[in-house]
Short mmCIF file of C-alpha atoms in Angstrom, two decimals:
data_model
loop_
_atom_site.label_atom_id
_atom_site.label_comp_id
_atom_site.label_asym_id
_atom_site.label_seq_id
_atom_site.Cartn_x
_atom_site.Cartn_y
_atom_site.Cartn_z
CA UNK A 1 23.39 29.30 13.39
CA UNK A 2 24.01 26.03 11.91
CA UNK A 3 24.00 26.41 7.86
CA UNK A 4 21.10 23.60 7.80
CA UNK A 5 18.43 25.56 9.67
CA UNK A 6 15.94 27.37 8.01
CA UNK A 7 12.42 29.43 9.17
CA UNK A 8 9.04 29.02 8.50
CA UNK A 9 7.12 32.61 8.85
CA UNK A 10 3.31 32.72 8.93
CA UNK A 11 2.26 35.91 7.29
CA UNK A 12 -0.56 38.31 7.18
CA UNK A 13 -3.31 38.40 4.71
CA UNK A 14 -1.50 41.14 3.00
CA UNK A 15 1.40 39.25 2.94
CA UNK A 16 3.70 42.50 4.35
CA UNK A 17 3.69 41.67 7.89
CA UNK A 18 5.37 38.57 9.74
CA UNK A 19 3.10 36.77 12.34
CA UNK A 20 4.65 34.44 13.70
CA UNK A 21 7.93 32.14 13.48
CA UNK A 22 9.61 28.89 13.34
CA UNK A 23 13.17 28.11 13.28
CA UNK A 24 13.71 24.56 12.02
CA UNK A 25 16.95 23.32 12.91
CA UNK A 26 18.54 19.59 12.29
CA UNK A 27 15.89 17.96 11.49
CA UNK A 28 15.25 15.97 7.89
CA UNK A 29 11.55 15.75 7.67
CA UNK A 30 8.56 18.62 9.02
CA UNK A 31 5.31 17.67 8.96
CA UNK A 32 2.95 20.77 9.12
CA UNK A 33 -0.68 20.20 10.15
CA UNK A 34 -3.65 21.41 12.55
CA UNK A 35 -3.19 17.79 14.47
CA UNK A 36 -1.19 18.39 17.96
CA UNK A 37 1.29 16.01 16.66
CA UNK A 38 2.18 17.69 13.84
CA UNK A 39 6.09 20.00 14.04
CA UNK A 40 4.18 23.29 13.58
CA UNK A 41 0.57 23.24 14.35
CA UNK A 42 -2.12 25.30 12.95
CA UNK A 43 -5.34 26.27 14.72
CA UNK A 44 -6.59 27.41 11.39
CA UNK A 45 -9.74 25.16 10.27
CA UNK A 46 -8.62 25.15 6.66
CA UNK A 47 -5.63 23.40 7.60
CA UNK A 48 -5.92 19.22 7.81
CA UNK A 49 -4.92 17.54 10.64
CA UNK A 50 -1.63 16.24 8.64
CA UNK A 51 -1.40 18.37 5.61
CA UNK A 52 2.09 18.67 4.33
CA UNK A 53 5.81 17.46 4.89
CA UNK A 54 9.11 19.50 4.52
CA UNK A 55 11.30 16.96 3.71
CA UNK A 56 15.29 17.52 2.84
CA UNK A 57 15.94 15.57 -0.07
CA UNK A 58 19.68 15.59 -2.60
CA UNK A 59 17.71 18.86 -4.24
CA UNK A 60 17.39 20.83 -0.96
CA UNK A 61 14.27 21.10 0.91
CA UNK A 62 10.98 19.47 -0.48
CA UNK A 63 7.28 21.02 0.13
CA UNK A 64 5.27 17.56 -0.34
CA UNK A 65 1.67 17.71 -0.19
CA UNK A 66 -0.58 15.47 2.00
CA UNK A 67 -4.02 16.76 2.43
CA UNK A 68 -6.35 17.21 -0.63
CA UNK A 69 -7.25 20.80 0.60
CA UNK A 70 -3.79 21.18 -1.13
CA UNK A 71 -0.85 23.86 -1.36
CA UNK A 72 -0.98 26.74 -3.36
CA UNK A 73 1.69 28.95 -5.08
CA UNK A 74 0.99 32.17 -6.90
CA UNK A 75 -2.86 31.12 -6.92
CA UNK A 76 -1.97 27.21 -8.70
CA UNK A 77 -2.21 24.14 -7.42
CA UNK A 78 1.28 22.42 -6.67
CA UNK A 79 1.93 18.88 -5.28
CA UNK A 80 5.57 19.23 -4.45
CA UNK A 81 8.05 21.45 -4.76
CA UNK A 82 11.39 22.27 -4.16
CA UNK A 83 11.75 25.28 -1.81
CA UNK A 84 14.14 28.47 -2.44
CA UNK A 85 14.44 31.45 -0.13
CA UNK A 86 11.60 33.51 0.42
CA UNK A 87 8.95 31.50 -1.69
CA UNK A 88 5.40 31.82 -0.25
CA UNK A 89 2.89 29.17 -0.58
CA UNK A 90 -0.50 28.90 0.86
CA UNK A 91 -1.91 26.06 2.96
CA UNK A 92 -5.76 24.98 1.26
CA UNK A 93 -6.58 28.34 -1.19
CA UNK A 94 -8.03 30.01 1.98
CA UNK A 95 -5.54 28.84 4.36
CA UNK A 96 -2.44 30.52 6.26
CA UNK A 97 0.38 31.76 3.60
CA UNK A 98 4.06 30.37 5.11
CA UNK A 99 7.44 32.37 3.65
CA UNK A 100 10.47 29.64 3.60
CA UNK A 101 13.45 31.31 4.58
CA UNK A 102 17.32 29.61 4.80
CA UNK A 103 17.92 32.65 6.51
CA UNK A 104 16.63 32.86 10.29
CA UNK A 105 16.49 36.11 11.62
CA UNK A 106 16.77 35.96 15.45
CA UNK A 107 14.77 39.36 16.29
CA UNK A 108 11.48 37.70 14.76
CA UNK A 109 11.43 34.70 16.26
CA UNK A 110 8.63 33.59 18.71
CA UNK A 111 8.69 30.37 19.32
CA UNK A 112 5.72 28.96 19.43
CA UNK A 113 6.66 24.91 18.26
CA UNK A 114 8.67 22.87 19.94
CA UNK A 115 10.36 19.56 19.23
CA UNK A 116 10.59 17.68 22.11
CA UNK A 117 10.05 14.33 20.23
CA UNK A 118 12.40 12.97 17.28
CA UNK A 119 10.06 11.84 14.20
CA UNK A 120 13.09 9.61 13.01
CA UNK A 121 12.01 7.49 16.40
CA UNK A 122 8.71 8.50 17.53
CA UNK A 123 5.98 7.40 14.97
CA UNK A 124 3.16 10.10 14.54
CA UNK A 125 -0.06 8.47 12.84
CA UNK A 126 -2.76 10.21 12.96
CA UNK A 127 -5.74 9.55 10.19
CA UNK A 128 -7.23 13.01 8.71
CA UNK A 129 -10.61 11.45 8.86
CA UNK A 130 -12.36 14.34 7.41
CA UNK A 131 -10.03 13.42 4.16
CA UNK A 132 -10.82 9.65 4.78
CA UNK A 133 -14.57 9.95 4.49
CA UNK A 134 -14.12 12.14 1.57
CA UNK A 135 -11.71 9.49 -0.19
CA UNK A 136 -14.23 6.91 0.33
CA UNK A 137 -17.06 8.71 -0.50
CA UNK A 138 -15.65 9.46 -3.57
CA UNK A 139 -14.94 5.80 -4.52
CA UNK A 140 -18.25 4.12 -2.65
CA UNK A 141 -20.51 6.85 -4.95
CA UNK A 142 -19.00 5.36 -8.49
CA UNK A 143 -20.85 3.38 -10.36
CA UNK A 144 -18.34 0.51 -10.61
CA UNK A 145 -18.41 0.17 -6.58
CA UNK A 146 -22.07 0.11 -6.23
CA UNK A 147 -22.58 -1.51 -9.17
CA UNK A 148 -19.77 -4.36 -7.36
CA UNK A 149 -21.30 -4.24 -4.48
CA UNK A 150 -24.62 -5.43 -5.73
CA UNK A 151 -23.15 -8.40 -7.45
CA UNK A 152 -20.75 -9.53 -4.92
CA UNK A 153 -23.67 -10.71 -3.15
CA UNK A 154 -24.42 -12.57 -6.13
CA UNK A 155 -20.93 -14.24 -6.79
CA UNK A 156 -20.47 -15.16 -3.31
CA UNK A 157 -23.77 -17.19 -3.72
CA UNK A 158 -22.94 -18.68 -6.66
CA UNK A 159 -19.18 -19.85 -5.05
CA UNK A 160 -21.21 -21.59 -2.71
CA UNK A 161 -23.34 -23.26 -5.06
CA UNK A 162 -19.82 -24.16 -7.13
CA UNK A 163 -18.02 -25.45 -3.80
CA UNK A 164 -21.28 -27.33 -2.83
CA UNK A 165 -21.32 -29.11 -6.28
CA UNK A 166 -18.01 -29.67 -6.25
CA UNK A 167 -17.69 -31.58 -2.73
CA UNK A 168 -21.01 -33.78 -3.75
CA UNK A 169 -19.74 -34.94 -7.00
CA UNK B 1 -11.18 -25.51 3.06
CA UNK B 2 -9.10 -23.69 0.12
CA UNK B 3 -8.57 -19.79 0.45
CA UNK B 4 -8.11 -16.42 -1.41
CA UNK B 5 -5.14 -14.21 -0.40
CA UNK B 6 -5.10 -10.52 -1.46
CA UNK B 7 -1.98 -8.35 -1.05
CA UNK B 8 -2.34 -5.11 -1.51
CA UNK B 9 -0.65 -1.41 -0.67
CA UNK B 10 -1.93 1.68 -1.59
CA UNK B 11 1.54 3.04 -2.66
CA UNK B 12 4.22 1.44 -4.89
CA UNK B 13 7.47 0.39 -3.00
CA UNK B 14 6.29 -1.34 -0.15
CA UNK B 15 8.00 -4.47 -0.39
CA UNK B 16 4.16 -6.22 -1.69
CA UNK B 17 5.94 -8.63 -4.52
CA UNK B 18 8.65 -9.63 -2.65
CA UNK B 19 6.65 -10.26 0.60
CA UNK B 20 4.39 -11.97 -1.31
CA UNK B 21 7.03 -14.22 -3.16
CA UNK B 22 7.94 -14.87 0.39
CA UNK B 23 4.84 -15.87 2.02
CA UNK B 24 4.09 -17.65 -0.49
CA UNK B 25 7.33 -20.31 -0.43
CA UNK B 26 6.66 -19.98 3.59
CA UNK B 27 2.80 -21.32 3.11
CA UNK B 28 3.86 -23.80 0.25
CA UNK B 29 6.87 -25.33 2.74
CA UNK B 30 4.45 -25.89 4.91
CA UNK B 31 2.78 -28.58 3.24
CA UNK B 32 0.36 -26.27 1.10
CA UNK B 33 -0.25 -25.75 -2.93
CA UNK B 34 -0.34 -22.61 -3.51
CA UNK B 35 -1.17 -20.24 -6.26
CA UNK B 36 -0.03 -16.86 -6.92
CA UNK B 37 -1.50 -14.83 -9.23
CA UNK B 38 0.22 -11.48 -10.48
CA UNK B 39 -1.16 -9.11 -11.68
CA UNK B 40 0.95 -6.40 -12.83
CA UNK B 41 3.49 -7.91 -15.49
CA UNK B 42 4.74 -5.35 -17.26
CA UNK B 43 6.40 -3.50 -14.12
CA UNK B 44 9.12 -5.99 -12.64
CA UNK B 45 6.70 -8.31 -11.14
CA UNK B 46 6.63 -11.57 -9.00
CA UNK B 47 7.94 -13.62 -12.12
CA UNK B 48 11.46 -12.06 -11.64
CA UNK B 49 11.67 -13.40 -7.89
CA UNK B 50 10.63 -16.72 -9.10
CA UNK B 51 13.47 -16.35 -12.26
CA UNK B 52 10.95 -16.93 -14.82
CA UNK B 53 10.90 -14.34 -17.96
CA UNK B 54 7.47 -13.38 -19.00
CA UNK B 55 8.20 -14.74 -22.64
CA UNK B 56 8.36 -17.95 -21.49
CA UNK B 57 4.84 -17.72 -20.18
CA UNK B 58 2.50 -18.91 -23.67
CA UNK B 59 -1.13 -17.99 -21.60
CA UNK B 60 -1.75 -15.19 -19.07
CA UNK B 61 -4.83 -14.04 -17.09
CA UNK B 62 -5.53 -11.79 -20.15
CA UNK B 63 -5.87 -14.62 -22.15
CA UNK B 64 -8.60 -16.77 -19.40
CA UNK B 65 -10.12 -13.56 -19.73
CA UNK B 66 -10.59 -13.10 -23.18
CA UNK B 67 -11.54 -16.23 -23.49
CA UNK B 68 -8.73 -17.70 -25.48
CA UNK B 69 -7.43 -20.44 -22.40
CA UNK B 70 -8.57 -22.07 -19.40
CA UNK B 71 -7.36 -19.83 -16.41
CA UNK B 72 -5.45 -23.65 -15.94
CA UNK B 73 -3.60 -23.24 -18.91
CA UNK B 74 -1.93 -19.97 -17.72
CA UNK B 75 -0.81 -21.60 -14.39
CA UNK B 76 2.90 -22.51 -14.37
CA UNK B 77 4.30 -24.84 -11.86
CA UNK B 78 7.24 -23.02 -10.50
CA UNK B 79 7.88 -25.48 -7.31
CA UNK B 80 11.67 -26.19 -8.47
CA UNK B 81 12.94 -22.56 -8.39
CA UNK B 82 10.81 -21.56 -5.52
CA UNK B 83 11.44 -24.28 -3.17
CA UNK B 84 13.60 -27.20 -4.48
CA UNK B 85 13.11 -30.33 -6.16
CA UNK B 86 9.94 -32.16 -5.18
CA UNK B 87 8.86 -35.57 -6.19
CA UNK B 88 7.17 -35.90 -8.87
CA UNK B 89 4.36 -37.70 -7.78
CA UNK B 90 4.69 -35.45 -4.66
CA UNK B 91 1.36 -33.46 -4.67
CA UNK B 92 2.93 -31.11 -1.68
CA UNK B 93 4.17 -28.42 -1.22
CA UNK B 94 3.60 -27.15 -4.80
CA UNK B 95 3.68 -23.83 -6.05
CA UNK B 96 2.08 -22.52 -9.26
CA UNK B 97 2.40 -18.97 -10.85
CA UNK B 98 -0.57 -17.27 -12.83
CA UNK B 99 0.91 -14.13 -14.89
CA UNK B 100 -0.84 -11.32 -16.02
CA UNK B 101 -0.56 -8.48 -18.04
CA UNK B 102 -3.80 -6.78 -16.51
CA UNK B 103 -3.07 -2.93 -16.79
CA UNK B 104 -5.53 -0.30 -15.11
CA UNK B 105 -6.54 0.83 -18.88
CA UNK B 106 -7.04 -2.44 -19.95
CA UNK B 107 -9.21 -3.50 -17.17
CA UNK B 108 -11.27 -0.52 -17.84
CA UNK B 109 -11.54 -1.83 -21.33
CA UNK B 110 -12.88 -4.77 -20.75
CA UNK B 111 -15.56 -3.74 -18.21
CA UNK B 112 -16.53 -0.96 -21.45
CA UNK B 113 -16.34 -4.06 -23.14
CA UNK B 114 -19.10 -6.04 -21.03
CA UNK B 115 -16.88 -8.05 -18.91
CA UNK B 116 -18.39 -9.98 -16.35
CA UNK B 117 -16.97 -9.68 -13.38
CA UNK B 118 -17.93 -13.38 -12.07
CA UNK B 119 -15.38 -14.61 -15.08
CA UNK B 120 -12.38 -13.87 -12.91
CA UNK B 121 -14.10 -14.78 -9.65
CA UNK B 122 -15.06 -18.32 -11.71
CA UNK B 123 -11.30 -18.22 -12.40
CA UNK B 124 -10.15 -17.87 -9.11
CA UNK B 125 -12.60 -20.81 -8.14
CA UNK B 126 -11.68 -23.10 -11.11
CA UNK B 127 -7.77 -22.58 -10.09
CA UNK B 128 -8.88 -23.53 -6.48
CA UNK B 129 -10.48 -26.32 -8.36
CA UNK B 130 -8.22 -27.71 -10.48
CA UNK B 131 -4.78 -27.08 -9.25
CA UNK B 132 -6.70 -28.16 -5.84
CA UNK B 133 -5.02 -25.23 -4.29
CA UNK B 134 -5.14 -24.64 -0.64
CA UNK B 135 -4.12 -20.62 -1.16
CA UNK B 136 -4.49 -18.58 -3.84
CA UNK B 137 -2.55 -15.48 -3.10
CA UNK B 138 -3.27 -12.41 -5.18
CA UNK B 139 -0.92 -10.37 -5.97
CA UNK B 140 -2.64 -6.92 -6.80
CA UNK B 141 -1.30 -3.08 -8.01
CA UNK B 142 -1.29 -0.83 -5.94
CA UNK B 143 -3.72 2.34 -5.19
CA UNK B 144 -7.73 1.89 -5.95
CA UNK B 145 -8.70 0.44 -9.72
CA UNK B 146 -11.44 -1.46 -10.53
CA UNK B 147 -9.23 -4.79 -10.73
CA UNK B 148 -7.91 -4.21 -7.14
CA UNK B 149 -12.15 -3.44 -6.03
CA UNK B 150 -12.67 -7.24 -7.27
CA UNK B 151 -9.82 -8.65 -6.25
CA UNK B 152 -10.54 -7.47 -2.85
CA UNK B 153 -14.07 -8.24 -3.15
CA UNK B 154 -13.52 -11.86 -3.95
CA UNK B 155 -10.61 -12.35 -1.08
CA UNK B 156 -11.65 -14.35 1.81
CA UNK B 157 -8.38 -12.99 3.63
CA UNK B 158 -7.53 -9.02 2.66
CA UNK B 159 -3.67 -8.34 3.97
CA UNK B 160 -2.64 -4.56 3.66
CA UNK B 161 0.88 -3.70 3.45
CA UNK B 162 2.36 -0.36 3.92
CA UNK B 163 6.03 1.31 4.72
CA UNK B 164 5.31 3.86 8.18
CA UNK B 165 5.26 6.61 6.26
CA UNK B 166 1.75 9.28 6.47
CA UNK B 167 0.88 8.88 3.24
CA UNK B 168 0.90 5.04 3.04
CA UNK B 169 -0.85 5.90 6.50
CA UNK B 170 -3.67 7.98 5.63
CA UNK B 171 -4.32 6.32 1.56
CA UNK B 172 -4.10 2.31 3.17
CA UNK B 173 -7.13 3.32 5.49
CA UNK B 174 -9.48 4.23 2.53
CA UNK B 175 -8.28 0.75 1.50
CA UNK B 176 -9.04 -0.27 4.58
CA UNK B 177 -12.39 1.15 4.80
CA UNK B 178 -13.42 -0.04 1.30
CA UNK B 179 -12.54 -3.55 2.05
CA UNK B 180 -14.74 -3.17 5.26
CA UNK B 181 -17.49 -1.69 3.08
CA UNK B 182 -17.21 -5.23 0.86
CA UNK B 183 -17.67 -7.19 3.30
CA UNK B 184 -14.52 -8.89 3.23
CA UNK B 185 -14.40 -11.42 5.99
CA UNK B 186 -10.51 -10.84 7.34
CA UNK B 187 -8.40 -7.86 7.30
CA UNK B 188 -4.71 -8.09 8.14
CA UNK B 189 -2.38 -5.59 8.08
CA UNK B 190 1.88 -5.80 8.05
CA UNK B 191 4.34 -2.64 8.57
CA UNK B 192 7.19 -3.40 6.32
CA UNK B 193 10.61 -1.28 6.06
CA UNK B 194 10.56 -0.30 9.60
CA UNK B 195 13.95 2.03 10.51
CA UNK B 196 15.99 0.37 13.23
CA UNK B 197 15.50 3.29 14.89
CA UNK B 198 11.47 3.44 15.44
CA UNK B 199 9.52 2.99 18.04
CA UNK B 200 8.11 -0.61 16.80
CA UNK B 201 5.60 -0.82 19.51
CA UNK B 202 4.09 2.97 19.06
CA UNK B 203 3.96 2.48 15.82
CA UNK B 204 2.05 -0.75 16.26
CA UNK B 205 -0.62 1.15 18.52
CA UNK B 206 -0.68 3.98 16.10
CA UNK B 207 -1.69 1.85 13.32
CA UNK B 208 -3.95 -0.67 15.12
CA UNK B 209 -5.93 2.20 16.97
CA UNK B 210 -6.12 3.95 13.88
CA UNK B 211 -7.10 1.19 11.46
CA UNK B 212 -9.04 -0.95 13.89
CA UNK B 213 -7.44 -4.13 12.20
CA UNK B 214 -4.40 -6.73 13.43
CA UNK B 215 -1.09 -5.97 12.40
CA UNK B 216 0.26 -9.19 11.79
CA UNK B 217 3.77 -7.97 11.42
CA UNK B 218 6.16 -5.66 11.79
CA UNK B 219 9.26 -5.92 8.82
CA UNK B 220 12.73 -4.18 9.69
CA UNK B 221 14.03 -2.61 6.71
CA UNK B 222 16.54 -4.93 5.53
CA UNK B 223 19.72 -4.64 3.71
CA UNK B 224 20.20 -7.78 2.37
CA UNK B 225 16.45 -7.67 1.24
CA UNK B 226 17.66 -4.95 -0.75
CA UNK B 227 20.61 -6.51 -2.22
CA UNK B 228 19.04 -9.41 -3.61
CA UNK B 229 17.03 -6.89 -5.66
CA UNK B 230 14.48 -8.83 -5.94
CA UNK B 231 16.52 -11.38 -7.94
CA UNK B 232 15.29 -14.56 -5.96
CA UNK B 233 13.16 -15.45 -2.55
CA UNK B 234 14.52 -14.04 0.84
CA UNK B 235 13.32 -16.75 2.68
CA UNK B 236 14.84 -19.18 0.88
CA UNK B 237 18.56 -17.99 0.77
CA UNK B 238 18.44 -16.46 4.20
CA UNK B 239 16.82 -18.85 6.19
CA UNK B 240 17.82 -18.19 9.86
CA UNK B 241 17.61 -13.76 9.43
CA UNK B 242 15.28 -12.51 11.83
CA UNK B 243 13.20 -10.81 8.93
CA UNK B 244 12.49 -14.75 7.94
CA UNK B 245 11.66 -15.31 11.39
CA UNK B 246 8.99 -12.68 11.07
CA UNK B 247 8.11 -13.59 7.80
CA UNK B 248 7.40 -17.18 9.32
CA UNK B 249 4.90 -15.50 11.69
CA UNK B 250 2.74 -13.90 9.61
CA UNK B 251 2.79 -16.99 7.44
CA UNK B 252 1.53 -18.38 10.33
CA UNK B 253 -0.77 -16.05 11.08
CA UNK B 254 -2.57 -16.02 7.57
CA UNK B 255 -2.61 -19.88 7.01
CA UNK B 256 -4.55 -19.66 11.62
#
């Protein structure tokens, strides 16, 4: 066991039981998501297509948080965090609850992900559009954007007026 | 048959200043005047590739925008450091620097305050005007503020920069999408800081199928872009690198 490896373990609702897990070897970046392309997929719908990264940064490994369903840690909101041994987090506050563990114990392990591509070389882009159209939404409804999008009609007139005038004279 | 530039990334870090800085000289060299407008001062901005400090600038945006200067006023010609000695009579290439000190609170201020938004758009036009630019290239922060919403309203050419990374990913398409939703009439995208390693052609499907936009280049990450820390134009004191040679291109491909 190489001393860089570590395990994800899905958990039950209670917690107690281990479901499921994933050795991570040699690897400096884990992207965790529902999408087919993510390192450990979830069929859970709570979970976004891409919705968070394990990255290994000078502090040791990083939870960083992509999707705005969020990560959750003893019931609060977190954006990153730095994971030790046996912390549990939760993907979305309904989502699947992970354990990180530095330790890998062998007898538990079921597979389940494989890595057969290298993220380092292989680009994996996939748009959550679900968290796209939300985004937007979110912008498009504010007052500023309609209110810009009203006038912009307006200015774009009045440049053409300006540039009109400007080439006659 | 003048035309506004926005550069924008959704994320700090890109590379947006100094590929900006860049494209800029590239355009100008090739017998253009060209403005470049920055707005985001107070962070180490575009002023620091050009080796201007901002004391020496007497006017700024803020200033055309309060009213106190014509926008001409706070346009500095900084042709000599960014390219070489010109002529004087020589009206090309030319390139003139607009600062700013435009921060996200301050903007919001003066919309509370009953800005107009057609001031900076009759800004942009009377720089076109008077400086008879042929590009104005805007400069903007990064993420979603009001100023970036204008400044990509008012572009007639909307180029999107981001590192191929999933969160510069999934935040440039709402961007992206916005830009669409403003009817902005070109939208260009370049992948800058590319590892040797990557696939450059997957990723160049990835992002084209998933933005449904050009990519109009694809940027290695770059050592000696990082050693010049941003402390003059890439371009200009590496002429023959292959990350020129790209830069070139998409010059090329925003001035088509």
């Amino acid at each position: 066991m190489s001393s860089s490896s570590f395990a994800l373990e899905l958990l039950d609702a209670d917690g107690g039981h281990v479901l499921q897990t994933w050795e991570l070897g040699d690897r400096d970046l884990i992207y965790l998501g529902r999408s087919r392309d993510s390192d450990v997929v979830f069929s859970n719908p709570f979970v976004s297509r891409t919705h968070a990264a394990l990255q290994q940064t000078a502090e040791g490994w990083e939870l960083q948080v992509i999707s705005t369903g969020g990560v959750f840690v003893d019931g609060k909101r977190i954006e990153r965090l730095i994971l030790e041994d046996g912390v549990v987090f939760r993907l979305t506050d309904r989502g699947p609850w992970l354990r990180f563990q530095y330790e890998v114990s062998l007898e538990n392990q079921s597979g389940g992900a494989t890595f057969a591509f290298d993220p380092a070389r292989t680009p994996v882009f996939v748009l959550d559009d679900a968290q796209l159209k939300r985004e937007v939404e979110q912008i498009t409804g504010g007052n500023y954007f309609q209110e810009l999008q009203k006038r912009m009609a307006q200015i774009r007139s009045r440049t053409a007026t300006r540039k009109a005038a400007g080439e006659s004279s | 048959m003048s035309k506004i530039v926005a550069i924008h990334s959704f994320r700090g870090g890109t590379g947006k200043s100094n590929t900006t800085a860049n494209l800029s000289v590239l355009i100008a060299r090739a017998g253009n005047r060209v403005g470049i407008i920055d707005t985001d001062i107070h962070s180490p901005g575009i002023h620091v590739i050009f080796g201007r400090k901002p004391e020496s600038f007497h006017h700024t945006l803020n200033d055309y925008l309060h009213g106190k200067c014509s926008i001409k006023q706070a346009a500095y010609d900084v042709t000599e450091s960014a390219i070489g000695r010109v002529g004087p009579d020589d009206e090309r290439p030319r390139i003139f620097l607009i600062p700013s000190s435009i921060e996200v609170g301050e903007i919001a201020k003066v919309l509370r305050e009953g800005y107009d938004v057609a001031r900076l758009n009759d800004g942009f036009q009377d720089l076109l005007h008077d400086l008879k630019l042929d590009y104005l290239m805007i400069d903007t922060h990064p993420g979603v503020n009001e100023e970036t919403l204008l400044s990509i309203a008012i572009a007639n050419s909307f180029v999107l920069i981001l590192r191929p990374d999933s969160q510069d990913f999934q935040g440039t398409a709402v961007t992206l999408e916005l830009a669409r939703r403003l009817d902005v009439e070109r939208i260009q995208v370049i992948v800058n800081k590319i590892p040797p390693s990557m696939d450059r052609e997957l990723l160049r499907e990835q992002v084209e199928s998933g933005y449904q936009a050009p990519v109009i280049g694809m940027l290695p990450l770059c050592n000696e872009m990082a050693e010049l820390a941003s402390s003059g134009v890439f371009s200009n004191s590496h002429p023959d690198h292959p990350l020129t040679r790209e830069l070139v291109r998409i010059a090329d491909q925003i001035m088509n």
